[in-house]
Amino acid sequence: MDCSMALLLSSLLALFSVGAGASLSLHVVRTKVKDLAQTMVIRIKKLDISPNLIEGMDPFLPAAAVDQHIESLPSIVETMGFYQDLLLVLDWADLKQLVEDTSTMRGLLENWMTSRCPARQQKQTGEGGLSEALKDTTRKYGLSVGPVALNRLKGYLGRLLLNLDQLNYCY
């Protein structure tokens, strides 16, 4: 009886969450993105990795300038997708939860963008193009890519936390 009740409750919760997913308000999305970003920043800080900046990485990874403006919802989705792909290529055991958090945030933002910006289609990258380029960079620079990427992701998340109002714009 306990198993059937648990199954029924989990099925009902899944049904309600699917129905409620399309009607999330901007406030709810901002709150979830804020919580995820703060959690991810804490996870990166716990890794205690000091970045070893190397020559030649700047053109490949998004700039980490503190004053770089977060442009709009589609740019946030695209940037989070880049970092998700990059973290997957790094394939560090310590990054598993960070990869899941990045994936969760990207999915939340993609769903919000689909409902908020129906005319805006997400850019499709060429088959394996970004992944192969990331793998080549990882092979070329070895262990230096990880600390640089994590430092840049932490900076981006900090800027995102200051610009959550950009989740409302589709340009």
Coordinates of C-alpha atoms in Angstrom, one line a residue:
M1 CA 0.0 0.0 0.0
D2 CA 2.8 2.4 0.9
C3 CA 4.5 1.9 -2.5
S4 CA 1.3 2.5 -4.4
M5 CA 0.6 5.7 -2.4
A6 CA 4.1 7.0 -3.0
L7 CA 3.7 6.2 -6.8
L8 CA 0.4 8.0 -6.9
L9 CA 1.7 11.1 -5.1
S10 CA 4.8 11.3 -7.3
S11 CA 2.7 10.9 -10.4
L12 CA 0.4 13.7 -9.2
L13 CA 3.3 16.0 -8.4
A14 CA 4.8 15.4 -11.8
L15 CA 1.5 16.1 -13.5
F16 CA 1.0 19.4 -11.5
S17 CA 4.6 20.5 -12.2
V18 CA 4.2 19.9 -15.9
G19 CA 1.0 21.9 -16.0
A20 CA 2.5 24.7 -13.9
G21 CA 5.7 24.9 -15.9
A22 CA 4.3 26.9 -18.7
S23 CA 2.7 29.5 -16.4
L24 CA 5.7 30.5 -14.3
S25 CA 5.8 34.1 -13.5
L26 CA 8.9 36.3 -14.1
H27 CA 9.2 36.6 -10.3
V28 CA 9.4 32.8 -9.9
V29 CA 11.9 32.4 -12.8
R30 CA 14.1 35.2 -11.3
T31 CA 14.0 33.6 -7.9
K32 CA 14.9 30.2 -9.3
V33 CA 17.7 31.6 -11.4
K34 CA 19.0 33.7 -8.5
D35 CA 19.0 30.6 -6.2
L36 CA 20.8 28.4 -8.8
A37 CA 23.4 31.1 -9.5
Q38 CA 24.2 31.7 -5.9
T39 CA 24.5 27.9 -5.3
M40 CA 26.8 27.6 -8.3
V41 CA 29.0 30.4 -7.1
I42 CA 29.3 28.7 -3.7
R43 CA 30.1 25.3 -5.4
I44 CA 32.9 27.0 -7.5
K45 CA 34.3 28.7 -4.4
K46 CA 34.4 25.3 -2.6
L47 CA 36.5 23.8 -5.3
D48 CA 39.2 26.3 -4.2
I49 CA 40.8 26.5 -7.6
S50 CA 43.0 29.5 -8.3
P51 CA 42.9 30.4 -12.0
N52 CA 46.1 30.1 -14.0
L53 CA 45.5 32.5 -16.8
I54 CA 47.3 31.5 -19.9
E55 CA 48.0 33.3 -23.2
G56 CA 45.6 32.5 -26.0
M57 CA 42.6 31.5 -23.9
D58 CA 40.9 35.0 -24.0
P59 CA 39.5 34.7 -27.6
F60 CA 38.0 31.3 -26.9
L61 CA 36.2 31.8 -23.5
P62 CA 33.7 34.6 -23.0
A63 CA 35.3 37.7 -21.5
A64 CA 35.2 37.9 -17.7
A65 CA 35.2 41.7 -17.3
V66 CA 33.2 42.6 -14.3
D67 CA 31.5 45.5 -16.1
Q68 CA 30.4 43.3 -19.1
H69 CA 26.6 43.8 -19.5
I70 CA 24.2 40.9 -19.5
E71 CA 22.3 41.6 -22.7
S72 CA 19.0 39.6 -22.8
L73 CA 17.4 36.3 -22.2
P74 CA 18.6 34.7 -25.4
S75 CA 22.2 35.8 -24.7
I76 CA 21.9 34.3 -21.2
V77 CA 20.6 31.0 -22.6
E78 CA 23.4 30.9 -25.1
T79 CA 26.1 31.7 -22.6
M80 CA 24.8 29.1 -20.1
G81 CA 24.8 26.6 -22.9
F82 CA 28.4 27.4 -23.7
Y83 CA 29.4 26.9 -20.1
Q84 CA 27.4 23.7 -19.8
D85 CA 29.2 22.3 -22.9
L86 CA 32.6 23.4 -21.5
L87 CA 32.0 21.8 -18.1
L88 CA 30.9 18.5 -19.8
V89 CA 34.1 18.5 -21.9
L90 CA 36.3 19.0 -18.8
D91 CA 34.7 15.8 -17.3
W92 CA 36.0 16.4 -13.8
A93 CA 34.4 14.3 -11.1
D94 CA 34.2 17.3 -8.8
L95 CA 32.1 19.2 -11.4
K96 CA 29.2 16.7 -11.6
Q97 CA 26.8 18.8 -9.5
L98 CA 27.9 22.0 -11.1
V99 CA 27.1 20.5 -14.5
E100 CA 23.7 19.4 -13.2
D101 CA 23.1 23.0 -11.9
T102 CA 24.1 24.5 -15.2
S103 CA 21.8 22.1 -17.1
T104 CA 18.9 22.9 -14.7
M105 CA 19.4 26.6 -15.2
R106 CA 19.7 26.4 -18.9
G107 CA 16.6 24.3 -19.1
L108 CA 14.6 26.7 -17.0
L109 CA 15.8 29.6 -19.1
E110 CA 15.1 27.8 -22.4
N111 CA 11.5 27.0 -21.2
W112 CA 11.0 30.6 -20.1
M113 CA 12.4 31.9 -23.4
T114 CA 10.1 29.6 -25.3
S115 CA 7.0 31.0 -23.5
R116 CA 8.3 34.6 -23.3
C117 CA 10.0 35.0 -26.7
P118 CA 8.0 32.7 -29.1
A119 CA 9.5 34.4 -32.2
R120 CA 13.0 33.9 -31.0
Q121 CA 14.6 30.6 -31.9
Q122 CA 17.7 29.4 -30.1
K123 CA 20.7 29.3 -32.3
Q124 CA 21.6 25.8 -33.4
T125 CA 25.3 25.1 -33.5
G126 CA 26.9 22.8 -36.1
E127 CA 27.1 19.2 -35.3
G128 CA 29.9 18.7 -32.9
G129 CA 31.6 22.1 -33.8
L130 CA 31.7 23.6 -30.4
S131 CA 32.3 20.3 -28.7
E132 CA 35.3 19.5 -30.9
A133 CA 36.7 23.0 -30.5
L134 CA 36.4 22.7 -26.7
K135 CA 38.1 19.3 -26.8
D136 CA 40.9 20.6 -28.9
T137 CA 41.4 23.6 -26.5
T138 CA 41.4 21.2 -23.5
R139 CA 44.0 19.0 -25.2
K140 CA 46.1 22.0 -26.1
Y141 CA 46.1 23.8 -22.8
G142 CA 45.5 20.8 -20.5
L143 CA 44.6 21.5 -16.9
S144 CA 44.7 25.3 -17.3
V145 CA 41.3 25.4 -19.1
G146 CA 39.3 24.2 -16.0
P147 CA 40.4 27.0 -13.6
V148 CA 40.0 29.7 -16.2
A149 CA 36.6 28.4 -17.2
L150 CA 35.4 28.2 -13.6
N151 CA 36.7 31.6 -12.8
R152 CA 34.9 33.1 -15.8
L153 CA 31.7 31.2 -15.0
K154 CA 31.8 32.5 -11.4
G155 CA 32.2 36.1 -12.8
Y156 CA 29.4 35.6 -15.3
L157 CA 27.1 34.3 -12.5
G158 CA 27.9 37.3 -10.4
R159 CA 27.0 39.7 -13.2
L160 CA 23.8 37.7 -13.9
L161 CA 22.8 38.1 -10.2
L162 CA 23.1 41.9 -10.7
N163 CA 21.1 41.8 -13.9
L164 CA 18.2 39.5 -13.3
D165 CA 15.9 42.1 -14.9
Q166 CA 17.4 41.1 -18.3
L167 CA 15.4 37.9 -18.1
N168 CA 12.4 40.0 -19.3
Y169 CA 14.0 41.0 -22.6
C170 CA 13.9 39.0 -25.8
Y171 CA 16.1 41.1 -28.1

